[in-house]
PDB file of C-alpha atoms in Angstrom:
ATOM      1  CA  MET A 820     -17.756 -25.027   7.238  1.00  0.00           C
ATOM      2  CA  ARG A 821     -19.599 -22.140   5.597  1.00  0.00           C
ATOM      3  CA  LYS A 822     -17.952 -20.638   2.529  1.00  0.00           C
ATOM      4  CA  ASN A 823     -18.161 -16.928   1.669  1.00  0.00           C
ATOM      5  CA  TYR A 824     -17.650 -15.953  -1.965  1.00  0.00           C
ATOM      6  CA  TYR A 825     -16.875 -12.314  -2.842  1.00  0.00           C
ATOM      7  CA  LEU A 826     -17.163 -10.996  -6.388  1.00  0.00           C
ATOM      8  CA  VAL A 827     -14.852  -7.973  -6.834  1.00  0.00           C
ATOM      9  CA  THR A 828     -14.534  -6.012 -10.085  1.00  0.00           C
ATOM     10  CA  THR A 829     -12.748  -2.755  -9.090  1.00  0.00           C
ATOM     11  CA  PRO A 830     -10.151  -1.597  -6.521  1.00  0.00           C
ATOM     12  CA  LEU A 831     -12.856   0.276  -4.558  1.00  0.00           C
ATOM     13  CA  GLN A 832     -15.022  -2.827  -4.410  1.00  0.00           C
ATOM     14  CA  TYR A 833     -12.130  -4.797  -2.984  1.00  0.00           C
ATOM     15  CA  CYS A 834     -11.789  -2.241  -0.206  1.00  0.00           C
ATOM     16  CA  ASN A 835     -15.476  -2.614   0.672  1.00  0.00           C
ATOM     17  CA  ALA A 836     -15.730  -6.388   0.239  1.00  0.00           C
ATOM     18  CA  ILE A 837     -12.941  -7.034   2.729  1.00  0.00           C
ATOM     19  CA  ASN A 838     -14.843  -4.846   5.228  1.00  0.00           C
ATOM     20  CA  ILE A 839     -17.721  -7.323   5.574  1.00  0.00           C
ATOM     21  CA  SER A 840     -17.778  -9.253   8.832  1.00  0.00           C
ATOM     22  CA  THR A 841     -18.179 -12.993   8.174  1.00  0.00           C
ATOM     23  CA  GLU A 842     -17.322 -16.382   9.645  1.00  0.00           C
ATOM     24  CA  GLY A 843     -15.948 -19.333   7.723  1.00  0.00           C
ATOM     25  CA  ILE A 844     -13.849 -19.686   4.580  1.00  0.00           C
ATOM     26  CA  ASN A 845     -13.374 -16.502   2.514  1.00  0.00           C
ATOM     27  CA  ILE A 846     -12.961 -16.883  -1.245  1.00  0.00           C
ATOM     28  CA  LEU A 847     -12.128 -13.980  -3.577  1.00  0.00           C
ATOM     29  CA  ILE A 848     -13.447 -13.939  -7.149  1.00  0.00           C
ATOM     30  CA  PHE A 849     -11.593 -11.132  -8.928  1.00  0.00           C
ATOM     31  CA  LEU A 850     -12.449  -9.704 -12.350  1.00  0.00           C
ATOM     32  CA  SER A 851      -9.180  -8.701 -14.016  1.00  0.00           C
ATOM     33  CA  ASP A 852     -10.515  -6.925 -17.092  1.00  0.00           C
ATOM     34  CA  PHE A 853      -9.021  -3.457 -16.485  1.00  0.00           C
ATOM     35  CA  GLU A 854      -5.549  -2.007 -16.909  1.00  0.00           C
ATOM     36  CA  GLY A 855      -3.255  -2.941 -14.039  1.00  0.00           C
ATOM     37  CA  ALA A 856      -5.669  -5.571 -12.715  1.00  0.00           C
ATOM     38  CA  ASN A 857      -3.171  -8.434 -12.799  1.00  0.00           C
ATOM     39  CA  THR A 858      -0.621  -6.433 -10.824  1.00  0.00           C
ATOM     40  CA  LEU A 859      -3.267  -5.541  -8.250  1.00  0.00           C
ATOM     41  CA  PHE A 860      -4.419  -9.148  -8.007  1.00  0.00           C
ATOM     42  CA  ASP A 861      -0.849 -10.316  -7.379  1.00  0.00           C
ATOM     43  CA  ARG A 862      -0.777  -8.007  -4.354  1.00  0.00           C
ATOM     44  CA  ILE A 863      -4.160  -8.736  -2.802  1.00  0.00           C
ATOM     45  CA  ARG A 864      -4.044 -12.500  -3.318  1.00  0.00           C
ATOM     46  CA  ASN A 865      -1.381 -12.644  -0.603  1.00  0.00           C
ATOM     47  CA  SER A 866      -3.659 -11.100   2.013  1.00  0.00           C
ATOM     48  CA  THR A 867      -4.210 -13.390   5.000  1.00  0.00           C
ATOM     49  CA  TYR A 868      -7.924 -12.566   4.818  1.00  0.00           C
ATOM     50  CA  TRP A 869      -8.416 -14.893   1.837  1.00  0.00           C
ATOM     51  CA  ASP A 870      -8.376 -18.672   2.008  1.00  0.00           C
ATOM     52  CA  SER A 871      -8.565 -18.932  -1.785  1.00  0.00           C
ATOM     53  CA  THR A 872      -8.337 -16.410  -4.631  1.00  0.00           C
ATOM     54  CA  TYR A 873      -9.400 -16.705  -8.260  1.00  0.00           C
ATOM     55  CA  SER A 874      -9.004 -14.264 -11.137  1.00  0.00           C
ATOM     56  CA  PHE A 875     -11.098 -14.191 -14.311  1.00  0.00           C
ATOM     57  CA  SER A 876     -10.781 -12.093 -17.434  1.00  0.00           C
ATOM     58  CA  THR A 877     -14.531 -11.814 -18.149  1.00  0.00           C
ATOM     59  CA  TYR A 878     -17.757 -11.351 -16.196  1.00  0.00           C
ATOM     60  CA  ASN A 879     -19.203 -14.509 -17.749  1.00  0.00           C
ATOM     61  CA  GLN A 880     -16.235 -16.605 -16.630  1.00  0.00           C
ATOM     62  CA  ALA A 881     -16.614 -15.318 -13.075  1.00  0.00           C
ATOM     63  CA  PHE A 882     -20.288 -16.308 -12.955  1.00  0.00           C
ATOM     64  CA  GLU A 883     -19.601 -19.687 -14.531  1.00  0.00           C
ATOM     65  CA  PHE A 884     -17.246 -20.312 -11.608  1.00  0.00           C
ATOM     66  CA  ILE A 885     -19.911 -19.107  -9.158  1.00  0.00           C
ATOM     67  CA  ASN A 886     -22.543 -21.409 -10.666  1.00  0.00           C
ATOM     68  CA  ARG A 887     -20.218 -24.418 -10.450  1.00  0.00           C
ATOM     69  CA  ASN A 888     -18.916 -23.832  -6.945  1.00  0.00           C
ATOM     70  CA  VAL A 889     -21.395 -21.898  -4.789  1.00  0.00           C
ATOM     71  CA  SER A 890     -23.667 -24.370  -3.003  1.00  0.00           C
ATOM     72  CA  ILE A 891     -26.993 -23.789  -1.282  1.00  0.00           C
ATOM     73  CA  GLU A 892     -25.262 -23.460   2.127  1.00  0.00           C
ATOM     74  CA  ASP A 893     -22.760 -20.831   0.952  1.00  0.00           C
ATOM     75  CA  TYR A 894     -22.930 -17.029   1.039  1.00  0.00           C
ATOM     76  CA  LEU A 895     -22.321 -14.813  -1.993  1.00  0.00           C
ATOM     77  CA  TYR A 896     -21.389 -11.116  -1.847  1.00  0.00           C
ATOM     78  CA  ILE A 897     -21.621  -9.091  -5.054  1.00  0.00           C
ATOM     79  CA  ASP A 898     -21.010  -5.468  -6.005  1.00  0.00           C
ATOM     80  CA  SER A 899     -24.280  -5.042  -7.879  1.00  0.00           C
ATOM     81  CA  ASP A 900     -27.612  -6.719  -8.600  1.00  0.00           C
ATOM     82  CA  TYR A 901     -28.588  -4.124 -11.202  1.00  0.00           C
ATOM     83  CA  GLY A 902     -29.241  -4.852 -14.863  1.00  0.00           C
ATOM     84  CA  MET A 903     -30.839  -7.562 -16.947  1.00  0.00           C
ATOM     85  CA  ARG A 904     -27.574  -9.437 -17.454  1.00  0.00           C
ATOM     86  CA  THR A 905     -26.959  -9.707 -13.720  1.00  0.00           C
ATOM     87  CA  ALA A 906     -30.578 -10.619 -12.974  1.00  0.00           C
ATOM     88  CA  LEU A 907     -30.470 -13.528 -15.409  1.00  0.00           C
ATOM     89  CA  LYS A 908     -27.250 -14.789 -13.842  1.00  0.00           C
ATOM     90  CA  LEU A 909     -28.548 -14.490 -10.274  1.00  0.00           C
ATOM     91  CA  ARG A 910     -31.556 -16.655 -11.185  1.00  0.00           C
ATOM     92  CA  LYS A 911     -29.206 -19.618 -11.743  1.00  0.00           C
ATOM     93  CA  ILE A 912     -27.298 -19.437  -8.458  1.00  0.00           C
ATOM     94  CA  LYS A 913     -28.100 -22.176  -5.939  1.00  0.00           C
ATOM     95  CA  THR A 914     -27.721 -20.227  -2.708  1.00  0.00           C
ATOM     96  CA  LYS A 915     -30.383 -17.817  -1.460  1.00  0.00           C
ATOM     97  CA  GLU A 916     -27.835 -16.075   0.772  1.00  0.00           C
ATOM     98  CA  ILE A 917     -26.888 -13.356  -1.703  1.00  0.00           C
ATOM     99  CA  PHE A 918     -25.893  -9.900  -0.509  1.00  0.00           C
ATOM    100  CA  VAL A 919     -24.903  -6.704  -2.316  1.00  0.00           C
ATOM    101  CA  TYR A 920     -22.249  -4.420  -0.839  1.00  0.00           C
ATOM    102  CA  GLU A 921     -21.867  -0.674  -1.302  1.00  0.00           C
ATOM    103  CA  GLU A 922     -20.157   0.296  -4.523  1.00  0.00           C
ATOM    104  CA  GLY A 923     -20.311   4.082  -4.317  1.00  0.00           C
ATOM    105  CA  THR A 924     -22.813   6.874  -4.882  1.00  0.00           C
ATOM    106  CA  GLY A 925     -25.200   4.611  -6.804  1.00  0.00           C
ATOM    107  CA  THR A 926     -25.963   2.743  -3.580  1.00  0.00           C
ATOM    108  CA  TYR A 927     -27.905   5.772  -2.344  1.00  0.00           C
ATOM    109  CA  ARG A 928     -30.046   6.259  -5.472  1.00  0.00           C
ATOM    110  CA  SER A 929     -33.636   5.091  -5.895  1.00  0.00           C
ATOM    111  CA  ASP A 930     -34.062   5.744  -9.638  1.00  0.00           C
ATOM    112  CA  LEU A 931     -31.556   3.431 -11.311  1.00  0.00           C
ATOM    113  CA  ILE A 932     -34.068   2.183 -13.900  1.00  0.00           C
ATOM    114  CA  SER A 933     -36.287   5.208 -14.490  1.00  0.00           C
ATOM    115  CA  ALA A 934     -33.332   7.611 -14.785  1.00  0.00           C
ATOM    116  CA  THR A 935     -31.899   5.676 -17.727  1.00  0.00           C
ATOM    117  CA  HIS A 936     -34.965   4.003 -19.281  1.00  0.00           C
ATOM    118  CA  PRO A 937     -37.831   6.417 -20.063  1.00  0.00           C
ATOM    119  CA  ASN A 938     -39.840   3.660 -21.773  1.00  0.00           C
ATOM    120  CA  LYS A 939     -42.407   2.496 -19.174  1.00  0.00           C
ATOM    121  CA  ILE A 940     -42.920  -0.881 -20.851  1.00  0.00           C
ATOM    122  CA  LEU A 941     -39.182  -1.558 -20.702  1.00  0.00           C
ATOM    123  CA  VAL A 942     -39.137  -0.528 -17.047  1.00  0.00           C
ATOM    124  CA  MET A 943     -41.951  -3.005 -16.290  1.00  0.00           C
ATOM    125  CA  LEU A 944     -40.077  -5.747 -18.161  1.00  0.00           C
ATOM    126  CA  LEU A 945     -36.874  -5.110 -16.215  1.00  0.00           C
ATOM    127  CA  LYS A 946     -38.739  -5.233 -12.910  1.00  0.00           C
ATOM    128  CA  PHE A 947     -40.430  -8.482 -13.986  1.00  0.00           C
ATOM    129  CA  PHE A 948     -36.987 -10.081 -14.373  1.00  0.00           C
ATOM    130  CA  GLY A 949     -35.976  -8.945 -10.898  1.00  0.00           C
ATOM    131  CA  VAL A 950     -34.224  -5.651 -11.657  1.00  0.00           C
ATOM    132  CA  SER A 951     -34.945  -2.966  -9.056  1.00  0.00           C
ATOM    133  CA  GLU A 952     -34.785   0.829  -8.941  1.00  0.00           C
ATOM    134  CA  TYR A 953     -32.098   0.553  -6.269  1.00  0.00           C
ATOM    135  CA  PHE A 954     -29.140  -1.651  -5.410  1.00  0.00           C
ATOM    136  CA  GLY A 955     -30.018  -4.621  -3.230  1.00  0.00           C
ATOM    137  CA  GLY A 956     -33.632  -4.602  -4.370  1.00  0.00           C
ATOM    138  CA  SER A 957     -33.513  -7.704  -6.571  1.00  0.00           C
ATOM    139  CA  ARG A 958     -35.788 -10.532  -5.485  1.00  0.00           C
ATOM    140  CA  PHE A 959     -32.716 -12.777  -5.500  1.00  0.00           C
ATOM    141  CA  VAL A 960     -30.933 -10.669  -2.866  1.00  0.00           C
ATOM    142  CA  LYS A 961     -31.402 -10.703   0.930  1.00  0.00           C
ATOM    143  CA  GLY A 962     -29.640  -7.518   1.989  1.00  0.00           C
ATOM    144  CA  LEU A 963     -27.307  -4.615   1.315  1.00  0.00           C
ATOM    145  CA  TYR A 964     -24.093  -3.634   3.128  1.00  0.00           C
ATOM    146  CA  MET A 965     -23.504   0.106   3.460  1.00  0.00           C
ATOM    147  CA  TYR A 966     -21.609   2.758   5.403  1.00  0.00           C
ATOM    148  CA  ASP A 967     -24.386   5.283   5.997  1.00  0.00           C
ATOM    149  CA  VAL A 968     -27.614   3.563   7.020  1.00  0.00           C
ATOM    150  CA  ALA A 969     -29.356   6.824   8.000  1.00  0.00           C
ATOM    151  CA  LYS A 970     -28.602   8.350   4.608  1.00  0.00           C
ATOM    152  CA  HIS A 971     -29.891   5.256   2.842  1.00  0.00           C
ATOM    153  CA  GLU A 972     -33.103   5.247   4.891  1.00  0.00           C
ATOM    154  CA  LYS A 973     -33.695   8.858   3.859  1.00  0.00           C
ATOM    155  CA  LEU A 974     -32.858   8.528   0.157  1.00  0.00           C
ATOM    156  CA  VAL A 975     -34.198   5.008  -0.464  1.00  0.00           C
ATOM    157  CA  PRO A 976     -37.266   4.845   1.839  1.00  0.00           C
ATOM    158  CA  ASP A 977     -38.929   2.013  -0.101  1.00  0.00           C
ATOM    159  CA  PHE A 978     -36.043  -0.404   0.436  1.00  0.00           C
ATOM    160  CA  HIS A 979     -37.561  -3.652   1.729  1.00  0.00           C
ATOM    161  CA  LYS A 980     -34.505  -5.838   2.285  1.00  0.00           C
ATOM    162  CA  THR A 981     -32.092  -5.911   5.233  1.00  0.00           C
ATOM    163  CA  ARG A 982     -29.744  -2.956   5.695  1.00  0.00           C
ATOM    164  CA  LEU A 983     -26.364  -4.105   7.025  1.00  0.00           C
ATOM    165  CA  ARG A 984     -23.375  -2.080   8.230  1.00  0.00           C
ATOM    166  CA  PHE A 985     -19.751  -2.656   7.369  1.00  0.00           C
ATOM    167  CA  ARG A 986     -17.645  -3.554  10.388  1.00  0.00           C
ATOM    168  CA  ARG A 987     -15.439  -0.439  10.143  1.00  0.00           C
ATOM    169  CA  SER A 988     -15.760   3.059   8.703  1.00  0.00           C
ATOM    170  CA  PHE A 989     -14.408   3.472   5.179  1.00  0.00           C
ATOM    171  CA  LEU A 990     -11.353   5.446   6.273  1.00  0.00           C
ATOM    172  CA  ASP A 991     -10.521   3.150   9.211  1.00  0.00           C
ATOM    173  CA  ASN A 992     -10.745   0.145   6.920  1.00  0.00           C
ATOM    174  CA  LEU A 993      -8.618   1.828   4.265  1.00  0.00           C
ATOM    175  CA  GLU A 994      -5.910   2.556   6.816  1.00  0.00           C
ATOM    176  CA  LEU A 995      -5.757  -1.156   7.734  1.00  0.00           C
ATOM    177  CA  ILE A 996      -5.528  -2.548   4.204  1.00  0.00           C
ATOM    178  CA  LYS A 997      -3.722   0.195   2.251  1.00  0.00           C
ATOM    179  CA  MET A 998      -0.472  -1.781   2.065  1.00  0.00           C
ATOM    180  CA  ASP A 999      -2.393  -4.569   0.295  1.00  0.00           C
ATOM    181  CA  LEU A1000      -3.446  -2.119  -2.393  1.00  0.00           C
ATOM    182  CA  ILE A1001      -0.406   0.056  -3.049  1.00  0.00           C
ATOM    183  CA  SER A1002       3.271  -0.457  -2.381  1.00  0.00           C
ATOM    184  CA  LYS A1003       5.377   1.813  -0.191  1.00  0.00           C
ATOM    185  CA  GLU A1004       7.464   2.655  -3.259  1.00  0.00           C
ATOM    186  CA  GLN A1005       4.375   3.816  -5.144  1.00  0.00           C
ATOM    187  CA  ARG A1006       3.191   5.949  -2.238  1.00  0.00           C
ATOM    188  CA  ASP A1007       6.642   7.487  -1.836  1.00  0.00           C
ATOM    189  CA  PHE A1008       6.703   8.305  -5.554  1.00  0.00           C
ATOM    190  CA  TYR A1009       3.313  10.011  -5.407  1.00  0.00           C
ATOM    191  CA  LYS A1010       4.256  11.918  -2.242  1.00  0.00           C
ATOM    192  CA  LYS A1011       7.351  13.337  -3.949  1.00  0.00           C
ATOM    193  CA  LEU A1012       5.329  14.123  -7.054  1.00  0.00           C
ATOM    194  CA  VAL A1013       2.836  16.393  -5.257  1.00  0.00           C
ATOM    195  CA  ALA A1014       4.939  17.701  -2.352  1.00  0.00           C
ATOM    196  CA  GLY A1015       4.452  21.465  -1.996  1.00  0.00           C
ATOM    197  CA  ARG A1016       2.599  21.742  -5.315  1.00  0.00           C
ATOM    198  CA  ASP A1017      -0.798  23.220  -6.225  1.00  0.00           C
ATOM    199  CA  VAL A1018      -2.372  20.033  -7.523  1.00  0.00           C
ATOM    200  CA  HIS A1019      -5.242  19.893 -10.033  1.00  0.00           C
ATOM    201  CA  LEU A1020      -6.488  16.311 -10.377  1.00  0.00           C
ATOM    202  CA  TYR A1021      -9.101  15.086 -12.856  1.00  0.00           C
ATOM    203  CA  LEU A1022     -10.826  11.784 -12.044  1.00  0.00           C
ATOM    204  CA  THR A1023     -12.378  10.403 -15.209  1.00  0.00           C
ATOM    205  CA  ASN A1024     -15.584   8.436 -15.466  1.00  0.00           C
ATOM    206  CA  TRP A1025     -15.865   5.536 -17.944  1.00  0.00           C
ATOM    207  CA  ASN A1026     -15.389   8.170 -20.646  1.00  0.00           C
ATOM    208  CA  TYR A1027     -13.050  11.140 -20.730  1.00  0.00           C
ATOM    209  CA  ASN A1028     -15.096  14.353 -20.540  1.00  0.00           C
ATOM    210  CA  ILE A1029     -13.592  16.748 -23.090  1.00  0.00           C
ATOM    211  CA  LYS A1030     -15.034  19.716 -21.164  1.00  0.00           C
ATOM    212  CA  ILE A1031     -12.177  19.317 -18.700  1.00  0.00           C
ATOM    213  CA  ASP A1032      -9.662  20.239 -21.412  1.00  0.00           C
ATOM    214  CA  LYS A1033     -11.004  23.793 -21.628  1.00  0.00           C
ATOM    215  CA  ILE A1034     -11.423  24.082 -17.858  1.00  0.00           C
ATOM    216  CA  LEU A1035      -7.808  23.132 -17.174  1.00  0.00           C
ATOM    217  CA  THR A1036      -6.427  25.076 -20.143  1.00  0.00           C
ATOM    218  CA  ASP A1037      -8.189  28.240 -18.971  1.00  0.00           C
ATOM    219  CA  ASN A1038      -6.935  27.624 -15.440  1.00  0.00           C
ATOM    220  CA  ARG A1039      -3.356  27.200 -16.623  1.00  0.00           C
ATOM    221  CA  ASN A1040      -3.496  30.315 -18.829  1.00  0.00           C
ATOM    222  CA  GLU A1041      -5.185  32.544 -16.263  1.00  0.00           C
ATOM    223  CA  MET A1042      -3.293  31.496 -13.153  1.00  0.00           C
ATOM    224  CA  LYS A1043       0.164  31.263 -14.748  1.00  0.00           C
ATOM    225  CA  ASN A1044       1.218  29.322 -11.682  1.00  0.00           C
ATOM    226  CA  GLU A1045       4.581  27.618 -12.125  1.00  0.00           C
ATOM    227  CA  ASN A1046       3.896  25.624  -8.975  1.00  0.00           C
ATOM    228  CA  ALA A1047       0.738  24.057 -10.435  1.00  0.00           C
ATOM    229  CA  LEU A1048       0.676  20.327 -11.165  1.00  0.00           C
ATOM    230  CA  TYR A1049      -1.975  18.873 -13.484  1.00  0.00           C
ATOM    231  CA  LEU A1050      -2.718  15.169 -13.020  1.00  0.00           C
ATOM    232  CA  LEU A1051      -5.043  12.694 -14.716  1.00  0.00           C
ATOM    233  CA  LYS A1052      -6.401   9.628 -12.896  1.00  0.00           C
ATOM    234  CA  PRO A1053      -8.203   7.386 -15.429  1.00  0.00           C
ATOM    235  CA  HIS A1054     -11.118   5.205 -14.358  1.00  0.00           C
ATOM    236  CA  PRO A1055     -10.081   1.503 -14.160  1.00  0.00           C
ATOM    237  CA  ARG A1056     -12.298   0.835 -17.191  1.00  0.00           C
ATOM    238  CA  LEU A1057     -11.786   4.048 -19.138  1.00  0.00           C
ATOM    239  CA  ILE A1058     -13.258   3.589 -22.637  1.00  0.00           C
ATOM    240  CA  ASN A1059     -12.561   6.860 -24.444  1.00  0.00           C
ATOM    241  CA  SER A1060      -9.092   8.192 -23.617  1.00  0.00           C
ATOM    242  CA  GLU A1061      -8.714  10.843 -26.313  1.00  0.00           C
ATOM    243  CA  PHE A1062      -7.844  14.280 -24.958  1.00  0.00           C
ATOM    244  CA  GLU A1063      -5.877  17.372 -25.929  1.00  0.00           C
ATOM    245  CA  PHE A1064      -4.811  18.808 -22.582  1.00  0.00           C
ATOM    246  CA  VAL A1065      -1.173  18.124 -21.710  1.00  0.00           C
ATOM    247  CA  TYR A1066      -1.028  16.672 -18.185  1.00  0.00           C
ATOM    248  CA  ASP A1067       2.143  16.711 -16.126  1.00  0.00           C
ATOM    249  CA  SER A1068       1.531  13.084 -15.172  1.00  0.00           C
ATOM    250  CA  ILE A1069      -1.024  10.324 -15.766  1.00  0.00           C
ATOM    251  CA  LEU A1070      -1.616   8.084 -12.747  1.00  0.00           C
ATOM    252  CA  SER A1071      -2.194   4.330 -12.789  1.00  0.00           C
ATOM    253  CA  ASN A1072      -5.714   3.159 -13.681  1.00  0.00           C
ATOM    254  CA  SER A1073      -5.646   0.526 -10.942  1.00  0.00           C
ATOM    255  CA  ALA A1074      -4.466   2.763  -8.080  1.00  0.00           C
ATOM    256  CA  LEU A1075      -7.164   3.206  -5.430  1.00  0.00           C
ATOM    257  CA  VAL A1076      -7.895   6.896  -5.788  1.00  0.00           C
ATOM    258  CA  GLU A1077      -9.018   7.277  -2.166  1.00  0.00           C
ATOM    259  CA  ILE A1078      -5.483   6.467  -0.991  1.00  0.00           C
ATOM    260  CA  LEU A1079      -4.031   8.941  -3.457  1.00  0.00           C
ATOM    261  CA  LEU A1080      -6.412  11.699  -2.362  1.00  0.00           C
ATOM    262  CA  ILE A1081      -5.498  11.265   1.300  1.00  0.00           C
ATOM    263  CA  ASP A1082      -1.782  11.518   0.499  1.00  0.00           C
ATOM    264  CA  PHE A1083      -2.222  14.346  -2.005  1.00  0.00           C
ATOM    265  CA  LYS A1084      -4.187  16.416   0.479  1.00  0.00           C
ATOM    266  CA  LYS A1085      -1.579  15.788   3.170  1.00  0.00           C
ATOM    267  CA  PHE A1086       1.571  16.552   1.156  1.00  0.00           C
ATOM    268  CA  SER A1087       0.500  19.070  -1.507  1.00  0.00           C
ATOM    269  CA  LYS A1088       0.251  22.810  -0.959  1.00  0.00           C
ATOM    270  CA  SER A1089      -3.326  22.711  -2.279  1.00  0.00           C
ATOM    271  CA  LEU A1090      -5.548  20.145  -3.970  1.00  0.00           C
ATOM    272  CA  THR A1091      -8.484  20.617  -6.341  1.00  0.00           C
ATOM    273  CA  VAL A1092     -10.300  17.573  -7.673  1.00  0.00           C
ATOM    274  CA  TYR A1093     -12.418  17.655 -10.828  1.00  0.00           C
ATOM    275  CA  HIS A1094     -14.913  14.838 -11.316  1.00  0.00           C
ATOM    276  CA  GLU A1095     -18.338  13.744 -12.602  1.00  0.00           C
ATOM    277  CA  GLY A1096     -19.818  12.280  -9.447  1.00  0.00           C
ATOM    278  CA  SER A1097     -16.870  10.106  -8.459  1.00  0.00           C
ATOM    279  CA  SER A1098     -17.552   7.761  -5.557  1.00  0.00           C
ATOM    280  CA  ALA A1099     -14.147   8.676  -4.128  1.00  0.00           C
ATOM    281  CA  LEU A1100     -15.537  12.009  -2.930  1.00  0.00           C
ATOM    282  CA  LEU A1101     -18.384  10.210  -1.141  1.00  0.00           C
ATOM    283  CA  TYR A1102     -15.967   9.202   1.600  1.00  0.00           C
ATOM    284  CA  LEU A1103     -13.578  12.184   1.526  1.00  0.00           C
ATOM    285  CA  THR A1104     -15.832  15.183   1.988  1.00  0.00           C
ATOM    286  CA  ASP A1105     -13.185  17.673   3.165  1.00  0.00           C
ATOM    287  CA  ILE A1106     -11.430  17.891  -0.220  1.00  0.00           C
ATOM    288  CA  ASN A1107     -11.891  20.892  -2.514  1.00  0.00           C
ATOM    289  CA  GLN A1108     -13.814  19.566  -5.496  1.00  0.00           C
ATOM    290  CA  LYS A1109     -15.416  20.812  -8.689  1.00  0.00           C
ATOM    291  CA  ARG A1110     -18.045  18.742 -10.420  1.00  0.00           C
ATOM    292  CA  ILE A1111     -18.177  18.733 -14.223  1.00  0.00           C
ATOM    293  CA  ASP A1112     -21.669  18.699 -15.725  1.00  0.00           C
TER     294      ASP A1112
END
């Protein structure tokens, strides 16, 4: 029987990976290198969707497992085919049935190399090793799973692989699996935390943007709103966590922010989200948001 291997490295990726329609044996390969990852893995490993689950502490360990176990008949689903490191690893995999699944806003970009590498010789070298300007463009990959095919066709017109749809919309899928990702006790705690409050939530990137300190400090001083609640949601792999602003609460790194945003919007008096291009706002477009440059 066909085996399907899924490489998952963040809570959002788990939500998308489980939304791929497949037949056969489903095997989860989970990268537990972020804060709260082990707790999250203990929850999702019990899902009836998975026939087997494996957790690894490093990217290299995960790919060593893939190289040993994925055969030529198997299917492999990964969050990204971008970068030299990934390209070199994909070259060693036996199966040719490799697919990338949507990971966020980067899926709809067509300048992944040129936007970060101005050196034309380096760009040519990266492309030679199979790195593409867009996700799913590697010569080792057959197709890309996404939510918005029309948007992708418009923004990435040169895409030459197969565009594939997830089986459910993001929000419908999230509703089905939310209990796998966050406990009822956690959701009840967060509901009580924001109930009736004017919530200001900062979603960090991999680094904490110190500009937000002044933005929130000015807001607090000017509004003088005793009902305001200032929250920080760190990225699962936050590197720089130094900041001066005093938040009322710091949320769990591993909590799927999309679930939190849905509940916050529903139970708070008002919600304003500050971010730097967070993928969470890709799926929740009706939330008041302010992007930090």
